[in-house]
Amino acid sequence: MNEKEKGLVDAFMRGTMSRRGLIKGLGSLGVSAATAGVLVNLAATRALAADFDWMKHKGTTVKLLLNKHPYTDAMIANLDNFKALTGMDVQYDVFPEDVYFDKVTAALSSGSSEYDAFMTGAYMTWTYGPAGWCEDLNAWIQDAEKTNPMYAWEDFLPGVIKSCAWNGVPGGALGSADAKQWCIPLAYEQNNLTYNKRIFDANGLKVPTNIDELLDTAKAAKAVMNGGYGIGVRGSRSWATIHPGFLSGYSNFDQKDLNVGADGKLTAAMNTDVSKEYHKKWVQMIQDSGAPDWSTHTWYQVGTDVGAGKSAMMFDADILGYFMNGAGNAEAGNLAFSAFAANPAAAGPTPNIWIWSLAMSSFSKQKDAAWYFMQWATGPEHDLFGAREMDLVNPARSSVWADGAFRDKLSKSYSGYVEMHDASAPGASIKFTPQPLFFDLTTEWAATLQKMVAKEVPVDEGLDMLAESTNKQLSEAGL
């Protein structure tokens, strides 16, 4: 970087020059927009090194276990800056998600020290943490000798970072004062509406704003789909069917999966009158307007169908809509986004969230070095790089969401995305009750939902049976 280039980049970093002005200025010096992004990231790395001994573990190699994902792509694309900053080396294994969590479980349950840090969903730490497989990161976060002063803990979106912390007590509130920080977010997914603007505009359809409008719009959309269907939601016999759109709408009516008694005991909460009414509407929506093979639908089918124009909209992860609006999909450029509050009386949306995070293996032999990598990968500088230059959506930091270049990038190609996120972020968090039977109980909930849609059991009866089974399993487990 020559002195003229350095002067322009430094002005941008200080906030005295816009991104447009930076690119124009660098362009006059013969620097491409892509190279401009690299230069800005180098400047951020240089600034990061100013007041912290990033070279403390120079010569050390850390090894990561990673899921194949755009968040991983952003991390790998920026590794040279981490290496330059720290003098450390990074090795990694990347596996597709259909086998990834089996790889994590095998490594952790065997006590292997091969991996120092690994990607995880926050839900998985409800198993890994109490089992002693991953570290409580508070010991590093709160140590000024080990955490750089620019890490900006308060910059994390509150609902996201608190959802990554739990005290390990079944039913304990996420993010409580005594919570253990089992993982740190890389980025996260809200659950809102992605709809096909082309189909909506051509047929005079209005974007629904509550559960009743959702049923009506989905039915109207199906009628004009020529063999397609109105709305995509997940339906496979898996916990992952409950957590996206379904739970986001459910929690908007102040409904819970479990109650926590004064004695700390857990009991089923999904068979209230309000819950039964919500379930009836959800089941009717699928029966009237969902995919014919709904009970097989996972993330993949829900996303590919809206991307192919086979469904008019989906109530699922916003980032799924983001990727389906990209090149290679039939409806690329036609998808738009909207925040969704199922309850018309609610103050705003309350999306349940999925959080891809980094956790530290309890079996690592070089935990301090691993933490250096983790704080860099979850820090504001890398988050900004991933958001601006790669596909790291949704970033977990407020400062990145305030960045004009990132917001412009989204608004240019993803209609309504910024507004959707801004409206939903205050209410976005994990809505489930943390406890060790989470996956089993939630999978049974999905199986019950399948029976309701197939008309094998009435909704009221099905929920009473589910609550009875849930209470039995909780009691047997001493919960």
Coordinates of C-alpha atoms in Angstrom, one line a residue:
M1 CA 0.0 0.0 0.0
N2 CA 1.6 3.3 -1.1
E3 CA 1.3 6.5 0.8
K4 CA -1.6 7.9 -1.3
E5 CA -3.5 4.7 -0.9
K6 CA -2.8 4.6 2.8
G7 CA -4.0 8.2 3.3
L8 CA -7.3 7.4 1.6
V9 CA -7.9 4.2 3.6
D10 CA -7.0 5.9 6.8
A11 CA -9.5 8.6 6.1
F12 CA -12.1 6.0 5.6
M13 CA -11.2 4.2 8.8
R14 CA -11.5 7.5 10.7
G15 CA -15.0 8.0 9.3
T16 CA -14.0 11.2 7.4
M17 CA -14.5 9.7 4.0
S18 CA -17.5 7.7 2.6
R19 CA -17.0 4.2 1.1
R20 CA -18.1 5.7 -2.3
G21 CA -15.4 8.4 -1.9
L22 CA -12.8 5.8 -1.0
I23 CA -13.5 3.6 -4.0
K24 CA -13.6 6.6 -6.3
G25 CA -10.3 7.9 -4.9
L26 CA -8.6 4.5 -5.1
G27 CA -10.0 4.0 -8.6
S28 CA -8.3 7.1 -9.7
L29 CA -5.0 5.5 -8.5
G30 CA -5.8 2.3 -10.5
V31 CA -7.1 0.2 -7.6
S32 CA -10.1 -2.0 -8.2
A33 CA -13.1 -2.2 -5.8
A34 CA -12.2 -5.7 -4.8
T35 CA -8.6 -4.6 -4.0
A36 CA -10.0 -1.6 -2.1
G37 CA -11.8 -4.0 0.2
V38 CA -8.6 -5.9 0.9
L39 CA -6.7 -2.6 1.7
V40 CA -9.4 -1.6 4.2
N41 CA -9.2 -4.9 5.9
L42 CA -5.4 -4.6 6.1
A43 CA -5.9 -1.2 7.7
A44 CA -8.3 -2.7 10.3
T45 CA -5.8 -5.4 11.1
R46 CA -3.1 -2.8 11.6
A47 CA -5.4 -0.8 13.9
L48 CA -6.3 -3.9 15.9
A49 CA -2.7 -4.6 16.7
A50 CA -2.1 -1.2 18.3
D51 CA -2.8 -1.8 22.0
F52 CA -2.6 -5.6 22.5
D53 CA 0.1 -8.2 22.2
W54 CA -1.4 -10.2 19.4
M55 CA 2.0 -11.9 18.8
K56 CA 2.1 -13.6 22.2
H57 CA 1.4 -17.0 20.6
K58 CA 3.6 -16.5 17.5
G59 CA 4.6 -19.8 16.0
T60 CA 1.6 -21.7 17.5
T61 CA -0.8 -23.6 15.3
V62 CA -4.4 -24.0 16.2
K63 CA -6.8 -26.5 14.6
L64 CA -10.4 -25.9 13.9
L65 CA -13.4 -28.2 13.2
L66 CA -15.8 -26.3 10.9
N67 CA -19.1 -26.7 9.2
K68 CA -19.3 -26.1 5.4
H69 CA -21.1 -22.7 5.3
P70 CA -20.7 -19.2 4.0
Y71 CA -19.6 -18.1 7.5
T72 CA -16.7 -20.6 7.2
D73 CA -15.9 -19.2 3.7
A74 CA -15.6 -15.7 5.1
M75 CA -13.4 -16.9 7.9
I76 CA -11.0 -18.8 5.6
A77 CA -10.9 -15.9 3.1
N78 CA -9.7 -13.6 5.9
L79 CA -7.2 -16.0 7.5
D80 CA -4.1 -14.3 6.0
N81 CA -4.9 -11.2 8.1
F82 CA -5.1 -13.3 11.2
K83 CA -1.8 -14.9 10.5
A84 CA -0.2 -11.5 9.8
L85 CA -1.7 -10.1 13.0
T86 CA -0.6 -13.0 15.3
G87 CA 2.2 -14.9 13.7
M88 CA 0.1 -18.0 14.3
D89 CA -0.9 -20.7 11.8
V90 CA -4.4 -22.2 11.4
Q91 CA -5.3 -25.6 10.3
Y92 CA -8.9 -26.7 9.8
D93 CA -11.2 -29.6 8.7
V94 CA -14.5 -28.7 7.0
F95 CA -17.4 -31.1 6.8
P96 CA -20.9 -30.7 5.3
E97 CA -23.7 -30.3 7.8
D98 CA -25.2 -33.7 7.3
V99 CA -22.2 -35.3 8.9
Y100 CA -20.7 -32.3 10.8
F101 CA -22.3 -32.7 14.2
D102 CA -21.5 -36.4 14.2
K103 CA -17.8 -35.3 13.8
V104 CA -18.1 -32.9 16.6
T105 CA -19.7 -35.4 18.9
A106 CA -17.1 -38.0 18.1
A107 CA -14.3 -35.7 18.8
L108 CA -15.7 -34.3 22.0
S109 CA -17.1 -37.5 23.5
S110 CA -13.7 -39.3 23.0
G111 CA -11.8 -36.5 24.7
S112 CA -9.7 -35.8 21.6
S113 CA -7.3 -32.9 21.7
E114 CA -7.1 -32.7 17.9
Y115 CA -9.3 -29.6 17.7
D116 CA -8.9 -26.5 19.7
A117 CA -12.1 -24.8 18.7
F118 CA -15.2 -25.7 16.7
M119 CA -18.3 -24.3 15.1
T120 CA -21.6 -25.1 16.9
G121 CA -25.2 -24.1 17.3
A122 CA -26.0 -22.6 20.6
Y123 CA -28.6 -25.4 21.3
M124 CA -25.8 -28.0 21.1
T125 CA -23.9 -26.4 23.9
W126 CA -26.8 -27.4 26.2
T127 CA -25.3 -30.9 25.8
Y128 CA -21.6 -30.1 25.4
G129 CA -21.3 -27.6 28.3
P130 CA -22.7 -29.7 31.2
A131 CA -20.9 -32.7 29.8
G132 CA -17.6 -30.8 30.3
W133 CA -16.8 -30.9 26.6
C134 CA -16.5 -27.1 26.0
E135 CA -15.2 -24.3 28.1
D136 CA -16.9 -21.4 29.9
L137 CA -15.4 -18.5 28.0
N138 CA -15.9 -16.0 30.7
A139 CA -12.5 -16.8 32.1
W140 CA -10.9 -15.4 28.9
I141 CA -13.5 -12.7 28.1
Q142 CA -13.0 -11.1 31.5
D143 CA -9.2 -11.2 31.4
A144 CA -7.8 -8.0 30.1
E145 CA -4.4 -9.7 29.5
K146 CA -6.0 -12.2 27.1
T147 CA -8.8 -10.2 25.4
N148 CA -8.0 -7.2 23.3
P149 CA -9.5 -3.8 24.3
M150 CA -11.2 -3.4 20.9
Y151 CA -13.2 -6.6 21.3
A152 CA -16.3 -4.5 22.3
W153 CA -18.4 -7.1 24.1
E154 CA -21.3 -4.6 24.4
D155 CA -21.4 -4.4 20.6
F156 CA -23.0 -7.9 20.3
L157 CA -26.7 -7.8 19.8
P158 CA -28.1 -8.5 23.3
G159 CA -30.6 -11.2 22.4
V160 CA -28.0 -13.1 20.4
I161 CA -25.1 -13.1 22.8
K162 CA -27.3 -13.9 25.8
S163 CA -28.7 -16.9 23.9
C164 CA -25.2 -18.3 23.8
A165 CA -24.9 -18.3 27.6
W166 CA -26.6 -20.6 30.1
N167 CA -25.9 -21.5 33.8
G168 CA -26.3 -25.2 33.1
V169 CA -29.4 -25.5 35.4
P170 CA -32.3 -27.1 33.5
G171 CA -34.8 -24.3 33.0
G172 CA -32.3 -21.6 33.9
A173 CA -32.7 -18.3 31.9
L174 CA -30.4 -17.8 29.0
G175 CA -28.0 -14.9 29.6
S176 CA -28.6 -14.9 33.4
A177 CA -26.1 -13.2 35.7
D178 CA -24.6 -16.6 36.6
A179 CA -24.6 -17.9 33.0
K180 CA -21.6 -19.6 31.5
Q181 CA -20.6 -18.3 28.1
W182 CA -20.4 -21.6 26.2
C183 CA -19.9 -20.1 22.8
I184 CA -19.5 -16.8 20.9
P185 CA -21.7 -16.0 17.8
L186 CA -20.2 -15.8 14.4
A187 CA -23.5 -14.8 12.8
Y188 CA -27.2 -15.7 13.2
E189 CA -30.5 -16.4 11.5
Q190 CA -33.8 -14.8 12.2
N191 CA -37.1 -16.4 11.1
N192 CA -39.3 -14.1 9.1
L193 CA -41.1 -14.0 5.7
T194 CA -39.4 -14.3 2.4
Y195 CA -41.9 -13.8 -0.4
N196 CA -41.8 -13.7 -4.2
K197 CA -42.4 -10.1 -5.2
R198 CA -43.0 -11.0 -8.8
I199 CA -45.9 -13.4 -7.9
F200 CA -47.3 -11.0 -5.3
D201 CA -47.3 -8.0 -7.6
A202 CA -48.7 -9.8 -10.6
N203 CA -51.6 -11.1 -8.5
G204 CA -52.3 -8.2 -6.2
L205 CA -51.3 -10.1 -3.1
K206 CA -50.5 -8.1 0.1
V207 CA -47.7 -9.1 2.4
P208 CA -49.3 -10.6 5.5
T209 CA -48.7 -9.0 8.9
N210 CA -50.3 -11.6 11.3
I211 CA -51.2 -15.3 11.4
D212 CA -54.8 -14.8 10.1
E213 CA -53.5 -12.8 7.1
L214 CA -50.8 -15.4 6.6
L215 CA -53.4 -18.1 6.2
D216 CA -55.5 -16.0 3.8
T217 CA -52.5 -14.9 1.7
A218 CA -51.1 -18.4 1.5
K219 CA -54.4 -19.7 0.3
A220 CA -54.8 -16.9 -2.3
A221 CA -51.2 -17.5 -3.5
K222 CA -51.7 -21.2 -4.0
A223 CA -54.8 -20.5 -6.2
V224 CA -52.5 -18.7 -8.7
M225 CA -49.5 -20.9 -8.5
N226 CA -50.3 -23.3 -11.4
G227 CA -49.3 -26.4 -9.6
G228 CA -47.1 -24.7 -6.9
Y229 CA -48.2 -23.9 -3.4
G230 CA -48.7 -21.0 -1.1
I231 CA -46.2 -21.2 1.7
G232 CA -43.2 -23.2 2.6
V233 CA -42.5 -24.3 6.2
R234 CA -40.5 -27.2 7.5
G235 CA -42.3 -30.5 8.3
S236 CA -39.8 -33.3 8.7
R237 CA -39.8 -35.4 11.9
S238 CA -37.0 -33.3 13.5
W239 CA -36.5 -30.7 16.2
A240 CA -35.6 -28.4 13.3
T241 CA -39.2 -28.3 12.2
I242 CA -40.3 -26.6 15.4
H243 CA -37.5 -24.0 15.8
P244 CA -37.9 -21.7 12.8
G245 CA -41.2 -20.2 11.6
F246 CA -43.4 -22.3 13.9
L247 CA -41.8 -21.3 17.2
S248 CA -41.3 -17.7 16.1
G249 CA -45.1 -17.3 15.6
Y250 CA -45.9 -19.4 18.7
S251 CA -43.7 -17.2 21.0
N252 CA -45.3 -14.1 19.6
F253 CA -48.4 -15.1 21.5
D254 CA -46.3 -15.4 24.7
Q255 CA -46.4 -19.2 24.5
K256 CA -43.6 -21.4 25.9
D257 CA -42.4 -24.9 25.5
L258 CA -42.0 -25.6 29.2
N259 CA -42.9 -24.0 32.5
V260 CA -40.4 -23.7 35.3
G261 CA -41.9 -24.1 38.7
A262 CA -40.9 -22.4 41.9
D263 CA -39.1 -25.6 42.9
G264 CA -37.2 -25.6 39.6
K265 CA -39.1 -28.5 38.1
L266 CA -40.1 -28.4 34.5
T267 CA -43.6 -29.1 33.1
A268 CA -45.1 -29.0 29.6
A269 CA -46.6 -25.7 28.5
M270 CA -47.7 -26.4 25.0
N271 CA -51.3 -27.5 25.7
T272 CA -52.8 -24.1 26.8
D273 CA -55.9 -22.8 25.1
V274 CA -53.8 -20.1 23.3
S275 CA -51.4 -22.8 22.1
K276 CA -54.2 -25.0 20.8
E277 CA -55.7 -22.1 18.8
Y278 CA -52.3 -21.3 17.3
H279 CA -51.7 -25.0 16.4
K280 CA -55.1 -25.2 14.7
K281 CA -54.2 -22.2 12.5
W282 CA -50.8 -23.6 11.7
V283 CA -52.1 -27.0 10.8
Q284 CA -54.9 -25.5 8.6
M285 CA -52.3 -23.3 6.8
I286 CA -50.3 -26.4 5.9
Q287 CA -53.4 -28.4 4.9
D288 CA -54.8 -25.6 2.7
S289 CA -51.7 -24.0 1.3
G290 CA -48.5 -26.0 2.1
A291 CA -46.4 -28.4 0.1
P292 CA -48.1 -31.7 -0.7
D293 CA -45.0 -33.5 0.6
W294 CA -44.7 -31.1 3.6
S295 CA -43.8 -33.9 6.1
T296 CA -40.5 -34.4 4.2
H297 CA -39.5 -30.7 4.1
T298 CA -36.3 -29.6 5.7
W299 CA -34.3 -26.3 5.3
Y300 CA -33.2 -27.5 1.9
Q301 CA -36.7 -28.2 0.4
V302 CA -38.2 -25.0 1.9
G303 CA -35.5 -22.9 0.4
T304 CA -35.1 -24.5 -3.0
D305 CA -38.9 -24.3 -3.6
V306 CA -39.1 -20.6 -3.0
G307 CA -35.9 -20.1 -5.0
A308 CA -37.4 -22.0 -7.9
G309 CA -40.8 -20.3 -7.8
K310 CA -42.6 -23.4 -6.7
S311 CA -43.8 -21.7 -3.5
A312 CA -45.0 -18.1 -3.2
M313 CA -43.4 -17.4 0.2
M314 CA -41.7 -19.1 3.1
F315 CA -41.7 -18.5 6.9
D316 CA -38.2 -19.6 7.7
A317 CA -34.6 -18.4 8.1
D318 CA -34.0 -15.0 6.6
I319 CA -30.6 -16.0 5.4
L320 CA -32.2 -18.9 3.5
G321 CA -34.1 -16.3 1.5
Y322 CA -30.9 -14.3 1.1
F323 CA -29.1 -17.2 -0.6
M324 CA -32.2 -18.2 -2.7
N325 CA -32.3 -14.7 -4.1
G326 CA -28.8 -15.1 -5.5
A327 CA -27.4 -16.2 -8.8
G328 CA -28.3 -19.8 -9.9
N329 CA -31.9 -19.7 -8.7
A330 CA -34.8 -19.2 -11.1
E331 CA -36.3 -16.4 -8.9
A332 CA -33.0 -14.6 -8.3
G333 CA -33.8 -10.9 -7.7
N334 CA -37.5 -11.5 -7.3
L335 CA -37.5 -12.4 -3.6
A336 CA -38.2 -9.8 -0.9
F337 CA -38.3 -9.8 2.9
S338 CA -40.7 -8.8 5.6
A339 CA -40.7 -8.9 9.4
F340 CA -43.5 -11.0 10.8
A341 CA -45.4 -10.8 14.0
A342 CA -48.0 -13.6 14.1
N343 CA -49.9 -12.0 16.9
P344 CA -51.7 -8.7 15.8
A345 CA -51.6 -7.5 19.4
A346 CA -47.8 -8.1 19.8
A347 CA -45.5 -5.1 20.1
G348 CA -43.3 -6.5 17.4
P349 CA -41.8 -9.6 15.9
T350 CA -40.2 -12.2 18.3
P351 CA -38.2 -14.5 16.0
N352 CA -36.6 -17.6 17.4
I353 CA -33.0 -17.7 16.2
W354 CA -30.3 -20.1 15.1
I355 CA -26.7 -19.0 16.0
W356 CA -23.6 -20.4 14.3
S357 CA -21.0 -19.9 17.0
L358 CA -17.4 -20.8 18.0
A359 CA -16.8 -22.9 21.1
M360 CA -13.5 -24.0 22.7
S361 CA -12.8 -27.6 23.3
S362 CA -12.2 -28.5 26.9
F363 CA -9.6 -31.0 25.6
S364 CA -7.5 -28.4 23.8
K365 CA -3.8 -28.2 24.9
Q366 CA -3.5 -24.6 23.9
K367 CA -6.6 -22.8 25.1
D368 CA -5.1 -19.3 25.3
A369 CA -4.0 -19.5 21.6
A370 CA -7.4 -20.8 20.7
W371 CA -9.0 -17.8 22.4
Y372 CA -6.8 -15.5 20.3
F373 CA -8.3 -17.0 17.2
M374 CA -11.8 -17.0 18.6
Q375 CA -11.8 -13.3 19.6
W376 CA -10.5 -12.4 16.2
A377 CA -13.1 -14.4 14.3
T378 CA -15.9 -13.1 16.4
G379 CA -14.5 -9.5 16.6
P380 CA -16.0 -6.4 14.9
E381 CA -13.2 -6.2 12.3
H382 CA -13.7 -9.7 10.9
D383 CA -17.5 -9.3 11.2
L384 CA -17.4 -6.2 9.1
F385 CA -15.2 -7.8 6.5
G386 CA -17.5 -10.8 6.3
A387 CA -20.6 -8.6 6.0
R388 CA -19.2 -6.2 3.4
E389 CA -17.0 -8.5 1.3
M390 CA -18.6 -12.0 1.8
D391 CA -21.9 -13.4 2.7
L392 CA -21.8 -13.2 6.5
V393 CA -25.4 -12.6 7.2
N394 CA -26.7 -11.9 9.7
P395 CA -23.8 -10.3 11.6
A396 CA -24.2 -10.5 15.3
R397 CA -22.8 -7.0 16.1
S398 CA -24.7 -3.7 16.2
S399 CA -21.8 -1.7 14.7
V400 CA -21.9 -3.8 11.6
W401 CA -25.6 -3.3 11.2
A402 CA -24.9 0.4 11.5
D403 CA -22.4 0.3 8.6
G404 CA -23.6 2.2 5.6
A405 CA -21.7 0.1 3.1
F406 CA -23.2 -3.1 4.4
R407 CA -26.7 -1.7 4.5
D408 CA -26.4 -0.4 1.0
K409 CA -25.2 -3.8 -0.2
L410 CA -28.3 -5.5 1.2
S411 CA -30.7 -2.8 0.1
K412 CA -29.5 -2.9 -3.4
S413 CA -30.3 -6.6 -4.0
Y414 CA -32.4 -7.8 -1.1
S415 CA -35.6 -5.7 -0.9
G416 CA -36.8 -5.2 2.6
Y417 CA -34.0 -7.1 4.3
V418 CA -32.5 -4.2 6.3
E419 CA -35.9 -3.1 7.4
M420 CA -36.9 -6.6 8.3
H421 CA -33.8 -7.1 10.5
D422 CA -34.1 -3.7 12.2
A423 CA -37.7 -4.4 13.1
S424 CA -37.0 -7.9 14.4
A425 CA -33.6 -7.7 16.1
P426 CA -35.0 -6.3 19.4
G427 CA -37.2 -9.3 19.9
A428 CA -34.8 -11.9 18.4
S429 CA -33.5 -14.6 20.8
I430 CA -33.7 -18.3 21.5
K431 CA -37.2 -19.0 22.8
F432 CA -36.7 -22.6 23.9
T433 CA -36.2 -23.6 27.6
P434 CA -32.6 -24.9 27.9
Q435 CA -32.6 -28.5 29.3
P436 CA -30.9 -31.8 28.4
L437 CA -34.0 -33.4 26.8
F438 CA -34.3 -30.6 24.3
F439 CA -33.7 -32.6 21.1
D440 CA -35.9 -35.5 22.1
L441 CA -38.9 -33.5 23.3
T442 CA -38.8 -31.1 20.4
T443 CA -38.6 -34.0 17.8
E444 CA -41.7 -35.5 19.5
W445 CA -43.4 -32.2 19.1
A446 CA -42.7 -32.3 15.3
A447 CA -44.0 -35.8 15.1
T448 CA -47.2 -34.7 16.8
L449 CA -47.5 -31.9 14.3
Q450 CA -47.2 -34.3 11.5
K451 CA -50.1 -36.4 12.9
M452 CA -52.3 -33.3 13.3
V453 CA -51.7 -32.3 9.6
A454 CA -52.4 -35.8 8.5
K455 CA -55.6 -35.8 10.5
E456 CA -54.5 -38.7 12.5
V457 CA -55.2 -36.9 15.8
P458 CA -57.2 -33.8 16.6
V459 CA -55.2 -30.8 17.6
D460 CA -56.5 -30.5 21.2
E461 CA -56.1 -34.2 21.9
G462 CA -52.7 -34.3 20.2
L463 CA -51.4 -31.5 22.4
D464 CA -52.8 -33.0 25.6
M465 CA -51.1 -36.3 24.7
L466 CA -47.8 -34.5 23.9
A467 CA -47.9 -32.6 27.2
E468 CA -48.5 -35.9 29.1
S469 CA -45.6 -37.6 27.4
T470 CA -43.4 -34.6 27.9
N471 CA -44.2 -34.5 31.7
K472 CA -43.5 -38.2 31.9
Q473 CA -40.1 -37.9 30.3
L474 CA -39.2 -34.9 32.4
S475 CA -40.2 -36.7 35.6
E476 CA -38.3 -39.8 34.7
A477 CA -35.2 -37.7 34.0
G478 CA -35.5 -35.9 37.4
L479 CA -36.2 -32.6 35.8

